[in-house]
Coordinates of N, CA, C and O in Angstrom, one line a residue:
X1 N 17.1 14.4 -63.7 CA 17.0 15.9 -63.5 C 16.3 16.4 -64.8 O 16.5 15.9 -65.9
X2 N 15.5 17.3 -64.6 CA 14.7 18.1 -65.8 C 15.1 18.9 -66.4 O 14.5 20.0 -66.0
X3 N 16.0 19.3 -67.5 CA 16.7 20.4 -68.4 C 15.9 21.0 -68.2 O 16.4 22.2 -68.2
X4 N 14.7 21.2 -68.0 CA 13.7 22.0 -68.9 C 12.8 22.5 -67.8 O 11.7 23.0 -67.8
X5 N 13.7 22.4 -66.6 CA 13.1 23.3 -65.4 C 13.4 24.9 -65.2 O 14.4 25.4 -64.6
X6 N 12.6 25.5 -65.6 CA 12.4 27.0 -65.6 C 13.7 27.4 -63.9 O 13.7 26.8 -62.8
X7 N 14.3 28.2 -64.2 CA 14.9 28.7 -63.1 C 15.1 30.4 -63.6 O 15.1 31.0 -64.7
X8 N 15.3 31.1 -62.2 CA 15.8 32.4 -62.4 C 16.8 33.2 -61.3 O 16.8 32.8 -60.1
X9 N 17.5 34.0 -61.7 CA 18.1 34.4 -60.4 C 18.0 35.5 -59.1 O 19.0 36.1 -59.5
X10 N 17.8 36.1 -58.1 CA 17.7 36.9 -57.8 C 18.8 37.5 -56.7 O 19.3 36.6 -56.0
X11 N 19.4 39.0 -56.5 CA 20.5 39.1 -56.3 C 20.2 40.4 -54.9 O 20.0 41.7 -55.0
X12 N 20.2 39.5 -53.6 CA 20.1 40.1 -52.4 C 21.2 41.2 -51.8 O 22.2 40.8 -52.5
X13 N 21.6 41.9 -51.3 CA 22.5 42.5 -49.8 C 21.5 42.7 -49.0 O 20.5 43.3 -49.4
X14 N 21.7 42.2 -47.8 CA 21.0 43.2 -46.9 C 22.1 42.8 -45.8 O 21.7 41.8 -45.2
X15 N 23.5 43.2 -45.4 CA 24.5 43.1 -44.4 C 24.9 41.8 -44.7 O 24.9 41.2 -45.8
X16 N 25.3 41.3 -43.2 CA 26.1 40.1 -43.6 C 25.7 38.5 -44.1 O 25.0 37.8 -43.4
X17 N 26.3 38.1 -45.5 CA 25.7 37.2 -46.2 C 25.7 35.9 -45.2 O 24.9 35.0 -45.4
X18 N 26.1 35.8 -44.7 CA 25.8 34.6 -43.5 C 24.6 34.7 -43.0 O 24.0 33.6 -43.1
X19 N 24.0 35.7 -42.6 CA 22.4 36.2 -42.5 C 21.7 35.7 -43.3 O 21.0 34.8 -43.0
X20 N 21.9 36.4 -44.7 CA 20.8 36.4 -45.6 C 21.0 35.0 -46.2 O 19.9 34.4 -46.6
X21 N 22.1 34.3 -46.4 CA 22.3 33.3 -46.8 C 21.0 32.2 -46.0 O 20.1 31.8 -46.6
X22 N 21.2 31.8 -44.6 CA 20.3 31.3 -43.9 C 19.0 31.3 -44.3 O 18.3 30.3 -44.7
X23 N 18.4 33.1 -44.0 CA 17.0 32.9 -44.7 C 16.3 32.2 -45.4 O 15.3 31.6 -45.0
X24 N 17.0 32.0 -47.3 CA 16.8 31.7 -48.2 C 17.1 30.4 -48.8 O 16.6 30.0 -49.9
X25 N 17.8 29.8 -48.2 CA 18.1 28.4 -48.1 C 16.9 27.2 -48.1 O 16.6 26.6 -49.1
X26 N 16.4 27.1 -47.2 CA 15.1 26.6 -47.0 C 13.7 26.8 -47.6 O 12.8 25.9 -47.7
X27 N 13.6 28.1 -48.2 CA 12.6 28.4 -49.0 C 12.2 27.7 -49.9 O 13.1 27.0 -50.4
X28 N 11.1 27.3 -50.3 CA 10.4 26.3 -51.7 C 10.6 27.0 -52.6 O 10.4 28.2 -52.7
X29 N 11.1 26.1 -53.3 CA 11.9 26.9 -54.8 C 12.9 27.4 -55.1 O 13.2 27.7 -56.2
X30 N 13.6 27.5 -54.0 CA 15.3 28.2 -54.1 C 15.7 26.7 -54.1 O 15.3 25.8 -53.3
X31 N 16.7 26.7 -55.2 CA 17.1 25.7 -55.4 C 18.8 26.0 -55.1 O 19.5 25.0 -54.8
X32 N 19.5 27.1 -55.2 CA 20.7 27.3 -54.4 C 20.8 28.8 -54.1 O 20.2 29.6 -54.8
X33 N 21.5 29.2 -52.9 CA 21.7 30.0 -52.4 C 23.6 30.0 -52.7 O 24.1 28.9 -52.8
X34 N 24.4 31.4 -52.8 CA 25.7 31.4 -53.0 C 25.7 32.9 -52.4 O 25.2 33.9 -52.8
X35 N 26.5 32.6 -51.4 CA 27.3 34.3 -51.0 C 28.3 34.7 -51.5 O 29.1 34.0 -52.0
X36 N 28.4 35.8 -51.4 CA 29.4 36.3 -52.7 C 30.0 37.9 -52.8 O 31.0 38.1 -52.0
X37 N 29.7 38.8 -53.5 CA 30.3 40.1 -53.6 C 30.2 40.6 -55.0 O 30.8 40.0 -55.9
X38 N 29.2 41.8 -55.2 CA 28.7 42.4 -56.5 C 28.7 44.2 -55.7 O 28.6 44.7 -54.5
X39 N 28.6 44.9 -57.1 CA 28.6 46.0 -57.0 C 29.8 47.2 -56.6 O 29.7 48.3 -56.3
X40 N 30.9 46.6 -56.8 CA 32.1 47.2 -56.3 C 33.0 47.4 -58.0 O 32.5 47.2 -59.1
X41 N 34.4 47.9 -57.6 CA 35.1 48.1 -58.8 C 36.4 47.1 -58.7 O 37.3 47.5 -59.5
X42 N 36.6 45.9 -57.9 CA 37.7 45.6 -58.1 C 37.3 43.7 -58.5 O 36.5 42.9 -57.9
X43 N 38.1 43.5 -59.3 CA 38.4 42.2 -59.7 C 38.0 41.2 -58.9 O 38.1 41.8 -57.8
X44 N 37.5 39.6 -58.5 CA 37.8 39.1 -57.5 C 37.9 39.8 -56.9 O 39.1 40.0 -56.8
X45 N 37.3 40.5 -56.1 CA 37.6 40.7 -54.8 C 37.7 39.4 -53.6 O 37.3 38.2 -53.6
X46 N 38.4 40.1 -52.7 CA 38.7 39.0 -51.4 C 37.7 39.4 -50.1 O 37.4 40.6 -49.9
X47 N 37.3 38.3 -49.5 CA 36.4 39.1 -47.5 C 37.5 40.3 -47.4 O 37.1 41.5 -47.4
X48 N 38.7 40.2 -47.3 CA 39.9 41.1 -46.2 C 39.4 42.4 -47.3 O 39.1 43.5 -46.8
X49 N 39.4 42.1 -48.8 CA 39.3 43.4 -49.4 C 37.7 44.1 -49.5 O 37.5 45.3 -49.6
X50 N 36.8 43.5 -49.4 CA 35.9 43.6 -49.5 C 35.2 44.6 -48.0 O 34.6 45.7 -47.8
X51 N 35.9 43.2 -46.9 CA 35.5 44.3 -45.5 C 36.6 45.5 -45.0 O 36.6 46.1 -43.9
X52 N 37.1 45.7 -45.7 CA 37.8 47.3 -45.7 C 36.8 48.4 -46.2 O 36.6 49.4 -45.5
X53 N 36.2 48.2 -47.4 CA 35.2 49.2 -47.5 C 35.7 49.9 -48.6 O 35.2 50.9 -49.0
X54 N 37.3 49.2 -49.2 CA 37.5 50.1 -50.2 C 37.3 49.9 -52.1 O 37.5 50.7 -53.0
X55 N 36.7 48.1 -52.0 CA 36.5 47.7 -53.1 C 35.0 48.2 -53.6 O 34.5 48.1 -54.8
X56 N 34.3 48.8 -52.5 CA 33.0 48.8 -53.6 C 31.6 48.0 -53.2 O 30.5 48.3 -53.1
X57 N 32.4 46.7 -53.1 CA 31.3 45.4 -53.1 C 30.4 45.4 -52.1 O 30.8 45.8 -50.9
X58 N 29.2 45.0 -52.4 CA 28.0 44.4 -51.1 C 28.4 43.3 -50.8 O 29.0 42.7 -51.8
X59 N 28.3 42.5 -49.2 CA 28.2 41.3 -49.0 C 26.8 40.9 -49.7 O 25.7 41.4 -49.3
X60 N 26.8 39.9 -50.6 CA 24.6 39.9 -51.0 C 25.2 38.4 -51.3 O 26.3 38.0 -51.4
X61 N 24.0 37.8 -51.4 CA 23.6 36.6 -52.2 C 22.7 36.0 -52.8 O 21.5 35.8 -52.5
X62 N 23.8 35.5 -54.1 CA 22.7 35.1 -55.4 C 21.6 33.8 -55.2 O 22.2 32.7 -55.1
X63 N 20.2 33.7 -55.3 CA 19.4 33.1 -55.6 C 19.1 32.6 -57.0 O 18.7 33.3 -58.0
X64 N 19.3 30.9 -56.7 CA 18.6 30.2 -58.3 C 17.7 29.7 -57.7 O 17.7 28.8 -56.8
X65 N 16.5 30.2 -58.3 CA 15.1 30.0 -58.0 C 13.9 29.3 -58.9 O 13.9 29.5 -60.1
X66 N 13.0 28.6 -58.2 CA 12.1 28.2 -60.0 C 10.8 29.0 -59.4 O 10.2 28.9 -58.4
X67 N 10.5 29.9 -60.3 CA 9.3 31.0 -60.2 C 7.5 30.4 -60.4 O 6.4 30.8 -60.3
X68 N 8.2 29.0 -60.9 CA 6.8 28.6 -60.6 C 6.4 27.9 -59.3 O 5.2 27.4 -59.1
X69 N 7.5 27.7 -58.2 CA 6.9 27.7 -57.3 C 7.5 28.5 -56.0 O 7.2 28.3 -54.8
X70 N 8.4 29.4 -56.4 CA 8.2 30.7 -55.2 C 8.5 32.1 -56.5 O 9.3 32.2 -57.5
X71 N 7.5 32.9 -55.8 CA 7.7 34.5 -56.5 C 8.5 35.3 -56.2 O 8.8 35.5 -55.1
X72 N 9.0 35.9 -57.1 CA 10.2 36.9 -57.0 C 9.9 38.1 -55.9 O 10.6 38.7 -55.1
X73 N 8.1 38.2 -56.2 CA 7.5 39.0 -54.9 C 7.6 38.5 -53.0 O 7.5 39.3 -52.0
X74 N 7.7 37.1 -52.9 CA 7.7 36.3 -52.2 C 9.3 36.4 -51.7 O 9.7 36.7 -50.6
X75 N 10.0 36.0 -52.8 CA 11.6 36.5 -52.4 C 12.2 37.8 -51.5 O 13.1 38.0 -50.6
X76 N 10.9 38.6 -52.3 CA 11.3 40.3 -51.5 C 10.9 40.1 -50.5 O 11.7 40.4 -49.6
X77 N 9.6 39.8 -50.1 CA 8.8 39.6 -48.7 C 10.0 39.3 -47.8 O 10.6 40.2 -47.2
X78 N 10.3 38.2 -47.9 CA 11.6 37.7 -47.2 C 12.5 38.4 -46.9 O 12.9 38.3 -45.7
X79 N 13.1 39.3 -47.8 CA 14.3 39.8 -48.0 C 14.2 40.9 -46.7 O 14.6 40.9 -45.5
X80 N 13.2 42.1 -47.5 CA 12.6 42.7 -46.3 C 12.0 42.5 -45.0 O 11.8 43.5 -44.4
X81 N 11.8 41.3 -44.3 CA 11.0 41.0 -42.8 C 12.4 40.5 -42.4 O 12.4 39.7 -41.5
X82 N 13.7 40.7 -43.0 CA 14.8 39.6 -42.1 C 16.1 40.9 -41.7 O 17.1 40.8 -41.0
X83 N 15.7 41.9 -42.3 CA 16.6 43.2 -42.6 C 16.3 44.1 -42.1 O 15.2 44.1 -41.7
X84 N 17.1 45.4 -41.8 CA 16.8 46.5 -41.4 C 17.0 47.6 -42.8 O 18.0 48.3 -42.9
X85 N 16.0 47.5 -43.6 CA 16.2 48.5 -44.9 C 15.9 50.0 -44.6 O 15.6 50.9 -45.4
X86 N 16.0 50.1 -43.4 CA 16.1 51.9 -43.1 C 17.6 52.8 -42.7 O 18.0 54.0 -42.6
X87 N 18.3 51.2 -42.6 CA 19.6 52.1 -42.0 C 20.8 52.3 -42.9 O 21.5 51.3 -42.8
X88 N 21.5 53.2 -43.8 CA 22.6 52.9 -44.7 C 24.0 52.4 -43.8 O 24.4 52.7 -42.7
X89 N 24.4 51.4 -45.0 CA 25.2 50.9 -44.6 C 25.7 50.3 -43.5 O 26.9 50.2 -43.2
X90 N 24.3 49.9 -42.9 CA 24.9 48.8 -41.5 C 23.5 48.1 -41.4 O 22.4 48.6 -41.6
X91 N 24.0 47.3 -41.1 CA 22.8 46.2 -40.0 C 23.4 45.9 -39.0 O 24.4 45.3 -39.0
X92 N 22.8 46.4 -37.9 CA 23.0 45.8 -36.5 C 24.5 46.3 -36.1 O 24.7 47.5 -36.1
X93 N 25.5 45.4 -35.7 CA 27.1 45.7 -35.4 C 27.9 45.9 -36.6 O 29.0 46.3 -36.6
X94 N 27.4 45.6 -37.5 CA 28.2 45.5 -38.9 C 27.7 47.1 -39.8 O 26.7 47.5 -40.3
X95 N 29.0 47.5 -39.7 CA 28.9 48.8 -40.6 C 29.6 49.0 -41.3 O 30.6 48.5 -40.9
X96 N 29.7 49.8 -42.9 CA 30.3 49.9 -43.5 C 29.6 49.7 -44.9 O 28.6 49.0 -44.9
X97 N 29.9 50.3 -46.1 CA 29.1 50.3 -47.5 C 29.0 48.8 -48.2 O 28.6 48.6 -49.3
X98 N 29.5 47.6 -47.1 CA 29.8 46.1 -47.8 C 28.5 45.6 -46.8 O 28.4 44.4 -46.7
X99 N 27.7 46.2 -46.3 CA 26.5 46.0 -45.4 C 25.5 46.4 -45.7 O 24.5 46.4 -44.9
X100 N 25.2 46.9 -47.2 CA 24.4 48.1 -47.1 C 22.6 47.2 -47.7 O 22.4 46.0 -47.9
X101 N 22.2 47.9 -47.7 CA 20.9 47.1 -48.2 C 20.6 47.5 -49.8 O 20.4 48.7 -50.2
X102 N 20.7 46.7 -50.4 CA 20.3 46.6 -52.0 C 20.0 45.0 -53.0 O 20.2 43.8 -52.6
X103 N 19.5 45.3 -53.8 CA 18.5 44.6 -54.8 C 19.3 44.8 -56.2 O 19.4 45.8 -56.9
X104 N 19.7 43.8 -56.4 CA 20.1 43.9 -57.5 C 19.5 43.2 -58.6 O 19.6 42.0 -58.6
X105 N 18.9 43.8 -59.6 CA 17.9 42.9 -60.5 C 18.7 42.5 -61.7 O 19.6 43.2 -62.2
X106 N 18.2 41.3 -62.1 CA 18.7 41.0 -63.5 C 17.9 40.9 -64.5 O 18.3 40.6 -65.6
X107 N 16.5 41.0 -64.3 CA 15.6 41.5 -65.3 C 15.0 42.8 -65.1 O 15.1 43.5 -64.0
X108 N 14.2 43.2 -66.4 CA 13.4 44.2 -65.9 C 11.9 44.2 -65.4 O 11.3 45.1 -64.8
X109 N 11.5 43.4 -65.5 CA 10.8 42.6 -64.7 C 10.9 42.3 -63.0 O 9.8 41.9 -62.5
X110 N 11.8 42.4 -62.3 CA 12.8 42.5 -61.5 C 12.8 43.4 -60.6 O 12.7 43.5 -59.4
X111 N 12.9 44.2 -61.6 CA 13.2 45.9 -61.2 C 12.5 46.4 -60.5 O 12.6 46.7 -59.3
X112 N 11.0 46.6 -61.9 CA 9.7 46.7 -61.3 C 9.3 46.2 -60.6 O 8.2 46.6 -60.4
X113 N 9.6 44.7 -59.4 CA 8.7 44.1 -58.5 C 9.0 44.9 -57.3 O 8.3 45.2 -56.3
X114 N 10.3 45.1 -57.5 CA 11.2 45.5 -56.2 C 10.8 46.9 -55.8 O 10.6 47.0 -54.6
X115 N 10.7 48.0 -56.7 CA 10.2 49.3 -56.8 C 8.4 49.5 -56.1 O 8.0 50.3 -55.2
X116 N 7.9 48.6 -56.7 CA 6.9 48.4 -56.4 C 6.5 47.6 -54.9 O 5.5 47.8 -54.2
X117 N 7.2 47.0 -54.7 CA 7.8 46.4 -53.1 C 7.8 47.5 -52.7 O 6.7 48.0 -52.3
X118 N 9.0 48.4 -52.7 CA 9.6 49.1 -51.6 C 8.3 50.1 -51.6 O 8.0 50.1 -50.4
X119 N 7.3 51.2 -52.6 CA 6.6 51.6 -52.6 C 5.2 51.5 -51.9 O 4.5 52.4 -51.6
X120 N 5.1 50.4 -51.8 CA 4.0 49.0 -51.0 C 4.3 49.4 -49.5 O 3.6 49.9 -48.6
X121 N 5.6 49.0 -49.6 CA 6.1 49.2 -47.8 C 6.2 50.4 -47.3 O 6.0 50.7 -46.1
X122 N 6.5 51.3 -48.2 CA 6.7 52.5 -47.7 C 4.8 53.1 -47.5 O 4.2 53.6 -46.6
X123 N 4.5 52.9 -48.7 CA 2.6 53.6 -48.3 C 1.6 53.2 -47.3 O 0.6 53.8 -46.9
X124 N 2.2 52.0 -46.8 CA 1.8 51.2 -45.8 C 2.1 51.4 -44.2 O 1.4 51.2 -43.2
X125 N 3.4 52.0 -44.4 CA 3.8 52.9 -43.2 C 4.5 51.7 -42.7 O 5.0 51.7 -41.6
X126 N 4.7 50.5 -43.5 CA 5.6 49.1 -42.3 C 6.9 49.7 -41.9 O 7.4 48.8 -41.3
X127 N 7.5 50.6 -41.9 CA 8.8 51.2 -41.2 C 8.2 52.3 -41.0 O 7.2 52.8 -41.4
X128 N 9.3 52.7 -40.0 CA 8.8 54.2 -38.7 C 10.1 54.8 -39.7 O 10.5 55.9 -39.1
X129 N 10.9 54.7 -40.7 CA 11.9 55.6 -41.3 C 12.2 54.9 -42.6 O 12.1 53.7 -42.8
X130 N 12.7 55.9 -43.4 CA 12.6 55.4 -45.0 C 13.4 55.3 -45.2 O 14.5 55.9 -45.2
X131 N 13.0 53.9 -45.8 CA 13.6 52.8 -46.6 C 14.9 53.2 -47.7 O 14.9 53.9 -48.7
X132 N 15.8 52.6 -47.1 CA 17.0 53.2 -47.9 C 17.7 51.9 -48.8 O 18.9 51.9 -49.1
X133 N 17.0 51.0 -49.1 CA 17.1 49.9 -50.0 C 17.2 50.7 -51.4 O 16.3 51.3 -52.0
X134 N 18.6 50.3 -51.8 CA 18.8 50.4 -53.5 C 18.0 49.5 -54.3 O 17.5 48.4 -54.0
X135 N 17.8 50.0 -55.4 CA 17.1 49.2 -56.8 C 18.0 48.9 -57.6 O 17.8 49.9 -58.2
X136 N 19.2 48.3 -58.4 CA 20.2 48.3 -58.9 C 20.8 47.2 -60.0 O 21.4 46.2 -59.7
X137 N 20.5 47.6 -61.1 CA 21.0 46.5 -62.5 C 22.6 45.6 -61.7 O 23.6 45.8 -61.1
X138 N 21.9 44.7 -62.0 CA 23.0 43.7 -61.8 C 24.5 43.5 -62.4 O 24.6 43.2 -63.6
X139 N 25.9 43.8 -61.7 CA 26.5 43.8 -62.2 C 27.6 42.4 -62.1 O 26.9 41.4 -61.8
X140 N 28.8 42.2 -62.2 CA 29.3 40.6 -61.7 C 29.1 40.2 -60.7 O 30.0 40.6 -60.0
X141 N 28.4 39.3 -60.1 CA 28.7 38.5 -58.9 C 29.8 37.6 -58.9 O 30.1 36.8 -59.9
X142 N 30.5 37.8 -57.8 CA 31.7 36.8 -57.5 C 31.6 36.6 -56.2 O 31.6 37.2 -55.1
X143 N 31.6 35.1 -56.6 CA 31.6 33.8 -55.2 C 32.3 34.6 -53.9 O 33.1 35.5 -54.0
X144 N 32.0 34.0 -52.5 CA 32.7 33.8 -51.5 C 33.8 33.1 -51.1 O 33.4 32.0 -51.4
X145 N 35.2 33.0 -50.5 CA 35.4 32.1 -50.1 C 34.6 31.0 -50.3 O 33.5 31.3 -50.7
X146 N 35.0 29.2 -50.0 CA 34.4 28.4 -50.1 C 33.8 28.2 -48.4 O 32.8 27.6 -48.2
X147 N 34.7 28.7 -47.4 CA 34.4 28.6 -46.3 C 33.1 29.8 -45.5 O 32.7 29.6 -44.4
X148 N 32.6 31.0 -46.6 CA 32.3 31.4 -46.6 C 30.6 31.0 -46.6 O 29.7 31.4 -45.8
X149 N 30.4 30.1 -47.8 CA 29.4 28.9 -48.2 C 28.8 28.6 -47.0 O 29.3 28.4 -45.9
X150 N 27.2 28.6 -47.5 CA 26.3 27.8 -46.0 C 27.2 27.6 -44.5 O 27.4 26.8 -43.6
X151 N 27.4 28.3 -44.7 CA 28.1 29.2 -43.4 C 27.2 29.0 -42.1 O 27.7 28.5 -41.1
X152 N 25.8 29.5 -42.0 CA 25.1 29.0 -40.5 C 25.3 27.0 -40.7 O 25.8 26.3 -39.7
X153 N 25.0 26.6 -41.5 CA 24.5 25.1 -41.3 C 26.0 24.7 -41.1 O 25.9 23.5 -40.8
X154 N 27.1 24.9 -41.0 CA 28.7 24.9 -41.0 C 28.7 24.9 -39.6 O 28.8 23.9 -38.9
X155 N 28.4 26.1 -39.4 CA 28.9 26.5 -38.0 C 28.0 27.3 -36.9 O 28.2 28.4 -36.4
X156 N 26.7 26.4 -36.8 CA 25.3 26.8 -36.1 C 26.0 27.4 -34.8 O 25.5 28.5 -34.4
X157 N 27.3 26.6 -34.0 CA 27.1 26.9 -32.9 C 28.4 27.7 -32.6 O 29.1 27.4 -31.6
X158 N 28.8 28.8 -33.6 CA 29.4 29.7 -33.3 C 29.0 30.9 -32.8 O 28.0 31.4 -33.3
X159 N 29.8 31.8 -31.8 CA 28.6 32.5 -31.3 C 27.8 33.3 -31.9 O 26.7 33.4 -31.7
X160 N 28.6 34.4 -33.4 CA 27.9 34.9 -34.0 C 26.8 34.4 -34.8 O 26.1 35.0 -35.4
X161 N 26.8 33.1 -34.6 CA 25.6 32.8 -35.6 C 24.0 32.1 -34.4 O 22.9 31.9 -34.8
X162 N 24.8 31.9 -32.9 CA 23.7 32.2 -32.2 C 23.1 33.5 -31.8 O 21.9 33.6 -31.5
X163 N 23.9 34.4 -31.7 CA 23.9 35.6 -31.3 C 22.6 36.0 -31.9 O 21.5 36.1 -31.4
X164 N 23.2 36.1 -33.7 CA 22.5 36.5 -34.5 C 21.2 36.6 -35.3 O 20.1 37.2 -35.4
X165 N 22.3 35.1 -36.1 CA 21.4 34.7 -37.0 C 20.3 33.5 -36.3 O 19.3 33.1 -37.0
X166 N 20.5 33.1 -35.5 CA 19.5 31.9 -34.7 C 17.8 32.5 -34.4 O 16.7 32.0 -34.8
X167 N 18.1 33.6 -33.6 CA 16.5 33.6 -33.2 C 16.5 34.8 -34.5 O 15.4 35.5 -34.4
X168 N 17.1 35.1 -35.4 CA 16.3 35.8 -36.6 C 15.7 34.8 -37.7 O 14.8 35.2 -38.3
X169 N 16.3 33.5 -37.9 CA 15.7 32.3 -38.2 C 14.9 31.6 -37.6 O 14.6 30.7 -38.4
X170 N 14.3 31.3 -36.6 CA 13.5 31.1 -35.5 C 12.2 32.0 -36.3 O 11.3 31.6 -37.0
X171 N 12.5 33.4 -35.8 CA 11.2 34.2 -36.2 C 10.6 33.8 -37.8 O 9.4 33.5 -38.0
X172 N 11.6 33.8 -38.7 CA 11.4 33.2 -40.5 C 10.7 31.4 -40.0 O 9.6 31.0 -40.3
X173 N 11.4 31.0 -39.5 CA 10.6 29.5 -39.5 C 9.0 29.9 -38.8 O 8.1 29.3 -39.2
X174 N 8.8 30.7 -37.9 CA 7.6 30.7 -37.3 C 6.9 31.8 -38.2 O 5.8 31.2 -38.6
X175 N 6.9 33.2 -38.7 CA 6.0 33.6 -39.3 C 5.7 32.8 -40.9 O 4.6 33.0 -41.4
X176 N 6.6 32.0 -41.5 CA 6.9 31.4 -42.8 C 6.6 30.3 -42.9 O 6.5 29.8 -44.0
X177 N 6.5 29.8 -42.1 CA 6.5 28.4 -42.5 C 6.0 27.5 -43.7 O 6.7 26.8 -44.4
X178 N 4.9 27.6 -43.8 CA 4.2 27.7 -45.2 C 5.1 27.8 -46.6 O 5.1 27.2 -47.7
X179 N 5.9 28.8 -46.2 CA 7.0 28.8 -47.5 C 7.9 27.9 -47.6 O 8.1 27.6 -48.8
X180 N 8.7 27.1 -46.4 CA 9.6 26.4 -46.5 C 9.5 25.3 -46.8 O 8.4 24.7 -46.9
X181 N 10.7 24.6 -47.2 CA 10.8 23.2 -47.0 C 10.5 22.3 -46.4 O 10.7 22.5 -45.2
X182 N 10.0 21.4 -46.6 CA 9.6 20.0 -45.6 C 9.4 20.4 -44.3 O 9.2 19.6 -43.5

């Protein structure tokens, strides 16, 4: 293994991390994906405390990435074509402020790609309603459950993850491909 392999992080919500976790997995250059819970006010939080809506937290997940072979710009691409960043606080059946769509940067560098993203998309007219994706300094991430973890590759054939997450990975494998893995 290479110490001296450049890595960085980047820190998703867009609804439920079983979703977004899938996307990002396969990508060239993400070297791990972890779902988890940031932006809230309570300790460890738990799923039971988290999906009440009263700790605070996004469902999102953290990206370790090597930037010399996928862009943080490339990351967003993603992030945004797999989400619905116009609607607060829900995607699809899932509602609630632990669904909500945001970006959490841990550089400033970061900040500005994402601003500049959302700016891009919005001048562009790619949504028929505006974009209600937060911009937001990174605050603790804390892990998921372990059962929580690669969650579609776990359990492809539960219904919520054919329901769902299948033909919205379907569409990522066919417009992306180029980005992915092997």
């Amino acid at each position: 293994m290479d110490d001296n392999k450049k890595t960085e992080t980047a820190i998703f919500a867009g609804g439920c991390f079983w979703c977004t976790e899938a996307f990002f997995t396969d990508l060239k250059g993400v070297e791990k994906v972890v779902s988890g819970y940031i932006g809230g006010k309570t300790e460890n939080p738990t799923y039971k405390e988290v999906c009440s809506g009263y700790t605070g937290h996004a469902e999102a997940i953290k990206i370790t990435f090597n930037p010399d072979e996928v862009a943080y710009e490339d990351l967003l691409e993603i992030f945004f074509a797999t989400h619905d960043p116009t609607t607060l606080n829900r995607q699809g059946a899932d509602v609630g402020t632990q669904y909500r769509s945001e970006i959490f940067y841990t550089t400033e560098a970061q900040k500005q790609a994402a601003e500049n993203f959302i700016k891009l998309l919005t001048d562009q007219k790619i949504f028929d309603k505006k974009i209600v994706t937060k911009v937001t300094s990174a605050t603790t991430f804390y892990p998921a459950e372990d059962y929580h973890q690669d969650y579609y590759a776990q359990n492809p054939d539960q219904p919520y993850c054919q329901a769902v997450i299948a033909p919205k990975l379907a569409k990522l494998q066919k417009n992306y491909k180029s980005k992915l893995k092997g």
